[in-house]
Coordinates of N, CA and C in Angstrom, one line a residue:
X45 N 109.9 99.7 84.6 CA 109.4 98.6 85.4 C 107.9 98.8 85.6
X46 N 107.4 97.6 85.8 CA 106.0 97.9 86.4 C 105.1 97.6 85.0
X47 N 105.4 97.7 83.6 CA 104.6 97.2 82.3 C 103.9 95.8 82.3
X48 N 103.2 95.3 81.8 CA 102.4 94.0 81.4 C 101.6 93.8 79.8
X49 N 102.0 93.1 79.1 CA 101.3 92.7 78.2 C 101.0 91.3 78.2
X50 N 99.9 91.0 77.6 CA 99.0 89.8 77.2 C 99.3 89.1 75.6
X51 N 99.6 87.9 75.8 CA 99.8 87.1 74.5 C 99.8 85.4 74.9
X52 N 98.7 84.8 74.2 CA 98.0 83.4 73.8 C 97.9 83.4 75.3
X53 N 97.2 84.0 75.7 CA 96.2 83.5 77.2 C 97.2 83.1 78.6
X54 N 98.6 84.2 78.1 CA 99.5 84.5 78.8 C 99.9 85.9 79.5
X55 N 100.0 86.2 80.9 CA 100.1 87.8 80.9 C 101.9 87.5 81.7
X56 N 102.6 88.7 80.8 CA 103.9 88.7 81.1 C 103.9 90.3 81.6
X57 N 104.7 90.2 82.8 CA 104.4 91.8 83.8 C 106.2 91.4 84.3
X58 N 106.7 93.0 84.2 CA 107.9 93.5 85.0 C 107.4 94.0 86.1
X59 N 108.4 92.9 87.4 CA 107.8 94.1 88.6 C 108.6 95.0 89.4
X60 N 108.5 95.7 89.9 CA 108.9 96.9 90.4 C 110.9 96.5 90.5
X61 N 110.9 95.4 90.8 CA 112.3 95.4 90.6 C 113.0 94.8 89.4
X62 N 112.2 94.9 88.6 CA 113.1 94.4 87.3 C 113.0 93.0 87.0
X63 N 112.3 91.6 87.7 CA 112.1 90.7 87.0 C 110.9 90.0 86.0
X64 N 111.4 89.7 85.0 CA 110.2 89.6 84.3 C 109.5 88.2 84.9
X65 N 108.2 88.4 85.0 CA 107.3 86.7 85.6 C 106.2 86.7 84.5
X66 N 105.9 85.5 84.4 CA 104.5 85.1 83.4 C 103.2 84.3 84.0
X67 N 102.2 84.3 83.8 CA 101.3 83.3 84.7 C 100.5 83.8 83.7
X68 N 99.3 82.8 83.7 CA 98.0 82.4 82.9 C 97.0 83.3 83.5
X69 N 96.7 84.5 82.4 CA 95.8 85.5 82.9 C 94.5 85.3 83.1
X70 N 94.0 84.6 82.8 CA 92.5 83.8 82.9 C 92.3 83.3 84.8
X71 N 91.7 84.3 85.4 CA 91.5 84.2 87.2 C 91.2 83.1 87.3
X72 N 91.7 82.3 88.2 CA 91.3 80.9 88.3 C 89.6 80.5 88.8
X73 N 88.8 81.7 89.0 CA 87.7 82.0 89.6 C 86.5 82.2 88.9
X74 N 86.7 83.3 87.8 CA 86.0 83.0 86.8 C 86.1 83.4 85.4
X75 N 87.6 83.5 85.3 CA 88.1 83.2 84.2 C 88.2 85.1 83.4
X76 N 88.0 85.7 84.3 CA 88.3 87.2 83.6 C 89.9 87.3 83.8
X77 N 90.2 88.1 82.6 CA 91.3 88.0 83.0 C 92.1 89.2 83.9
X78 N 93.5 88.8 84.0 CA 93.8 89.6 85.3 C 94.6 90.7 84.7
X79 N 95.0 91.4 86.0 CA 95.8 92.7 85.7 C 96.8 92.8 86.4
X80 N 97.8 93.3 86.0 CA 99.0 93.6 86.6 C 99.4 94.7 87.5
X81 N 99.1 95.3 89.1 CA 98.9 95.7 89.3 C 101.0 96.1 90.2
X82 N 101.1 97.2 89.1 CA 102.8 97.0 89.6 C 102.8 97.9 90.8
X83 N 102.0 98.8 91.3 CA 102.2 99.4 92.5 C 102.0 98.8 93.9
X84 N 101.6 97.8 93.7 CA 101.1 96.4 94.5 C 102.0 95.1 94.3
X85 N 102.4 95.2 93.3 CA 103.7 94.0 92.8 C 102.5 92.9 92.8
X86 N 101.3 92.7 92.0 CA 100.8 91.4 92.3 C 99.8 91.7 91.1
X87 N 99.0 90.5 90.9 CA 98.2 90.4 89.7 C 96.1 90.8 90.3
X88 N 96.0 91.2 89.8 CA 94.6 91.3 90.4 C 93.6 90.8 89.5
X89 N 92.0 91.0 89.9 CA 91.0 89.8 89.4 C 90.0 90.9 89.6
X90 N 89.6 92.4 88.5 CA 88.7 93.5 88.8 C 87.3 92.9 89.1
X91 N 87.4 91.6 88.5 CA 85.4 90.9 88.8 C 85.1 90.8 89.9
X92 N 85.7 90.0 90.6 CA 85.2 89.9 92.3 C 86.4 90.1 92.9
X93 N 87.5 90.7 92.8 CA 88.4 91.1 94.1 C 89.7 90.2 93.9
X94 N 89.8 89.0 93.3 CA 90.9 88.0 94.0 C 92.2 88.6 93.1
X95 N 93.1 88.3 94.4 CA 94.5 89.2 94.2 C 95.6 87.8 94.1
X96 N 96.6 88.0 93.5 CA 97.9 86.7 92.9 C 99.5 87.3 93.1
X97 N 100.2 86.6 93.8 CA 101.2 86.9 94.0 C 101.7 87.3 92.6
X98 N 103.1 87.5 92.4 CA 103.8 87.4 91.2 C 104.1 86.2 90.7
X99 N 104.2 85.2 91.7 CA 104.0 83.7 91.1 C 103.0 82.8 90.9
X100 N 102.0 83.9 91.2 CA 100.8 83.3 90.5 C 99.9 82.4 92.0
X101 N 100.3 82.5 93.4 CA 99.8 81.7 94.4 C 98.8 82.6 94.5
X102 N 97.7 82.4 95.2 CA 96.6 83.4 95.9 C 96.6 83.8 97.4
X103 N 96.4 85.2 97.0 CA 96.7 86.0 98.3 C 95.3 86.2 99.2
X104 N 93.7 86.9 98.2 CA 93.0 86.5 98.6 C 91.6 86.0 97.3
X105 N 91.3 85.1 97.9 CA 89.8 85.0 97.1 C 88.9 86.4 96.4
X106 N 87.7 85.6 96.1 CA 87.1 84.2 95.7 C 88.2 83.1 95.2
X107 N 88.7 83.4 94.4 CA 89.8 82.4 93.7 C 90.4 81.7 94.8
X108 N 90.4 80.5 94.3 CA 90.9 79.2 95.7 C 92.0 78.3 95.2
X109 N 92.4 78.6 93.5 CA 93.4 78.0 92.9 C 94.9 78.6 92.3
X110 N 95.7 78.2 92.0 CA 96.5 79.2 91.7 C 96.4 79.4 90.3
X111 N 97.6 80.9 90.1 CA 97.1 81.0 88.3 C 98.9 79.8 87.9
X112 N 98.4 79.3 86.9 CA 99.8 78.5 86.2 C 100.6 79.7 85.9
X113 N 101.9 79.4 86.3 CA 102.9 80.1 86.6 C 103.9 79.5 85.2
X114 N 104.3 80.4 84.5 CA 105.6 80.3 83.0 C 106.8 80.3 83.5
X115 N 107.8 79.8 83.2 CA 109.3 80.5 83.0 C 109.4 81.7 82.2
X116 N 110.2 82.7 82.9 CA 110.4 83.7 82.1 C 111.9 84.0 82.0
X117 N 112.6 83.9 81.0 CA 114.0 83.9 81.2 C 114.5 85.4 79.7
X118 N 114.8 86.4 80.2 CA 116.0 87.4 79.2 C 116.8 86.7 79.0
X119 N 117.1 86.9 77.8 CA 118.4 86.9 77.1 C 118.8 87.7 76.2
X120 N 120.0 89.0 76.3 CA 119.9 90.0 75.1 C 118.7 90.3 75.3
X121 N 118.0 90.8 74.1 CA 116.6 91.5 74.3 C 115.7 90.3 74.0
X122 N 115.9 89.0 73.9 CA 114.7 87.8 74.1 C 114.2 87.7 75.2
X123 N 112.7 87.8 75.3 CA 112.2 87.2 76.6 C 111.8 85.9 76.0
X124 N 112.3 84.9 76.6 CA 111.7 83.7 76.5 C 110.3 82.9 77.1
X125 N 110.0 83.0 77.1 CA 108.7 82.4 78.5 C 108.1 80.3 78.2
X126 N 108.3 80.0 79.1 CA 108.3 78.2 78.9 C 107.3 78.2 79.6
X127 N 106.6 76.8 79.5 CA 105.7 76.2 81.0 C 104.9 75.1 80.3

């Protein structure tokens, strides 16, 4: 638990308890992208600070938008991810 990888301007992170979530890694702030910070269970923004739930809402700034949030659904060993 706790991994993250990046694919087509998408970041897919397991968090500490085992579900997989997806949101648009691009900070709504200024567009660096983010990191998955699993000891924290939330997405971070190393440019100026702004931190993202797992669903992608904003916990704190700069950032004042949210990140777009994917479907992430297992099946067997498919991760699927929609949005």
């Amino acid at each position: 638990n706790g991994g993250s990888v990046y694919s087509n301007g998408v970041i897919v992170a397991r968090t500490s308890a085992g579900a997989y979530v997806a949101v648009s890694q691009a900070c709504t702030h200024d567009g660096t992208n983010v990191q998955f910070e699993s000891s924290n269970n939330r997405f971070h923004c190393s440019n100026h600070g702004a931190n993202f739930s797992t669903a992608g809402a904003v916990q704190n700034g700069p950032a004042n938008q949210p990140l777009k949030q994917y479907s992430a659904t297992l099946s067997g060993n498919l991760l699927r991810i929609q949005g």
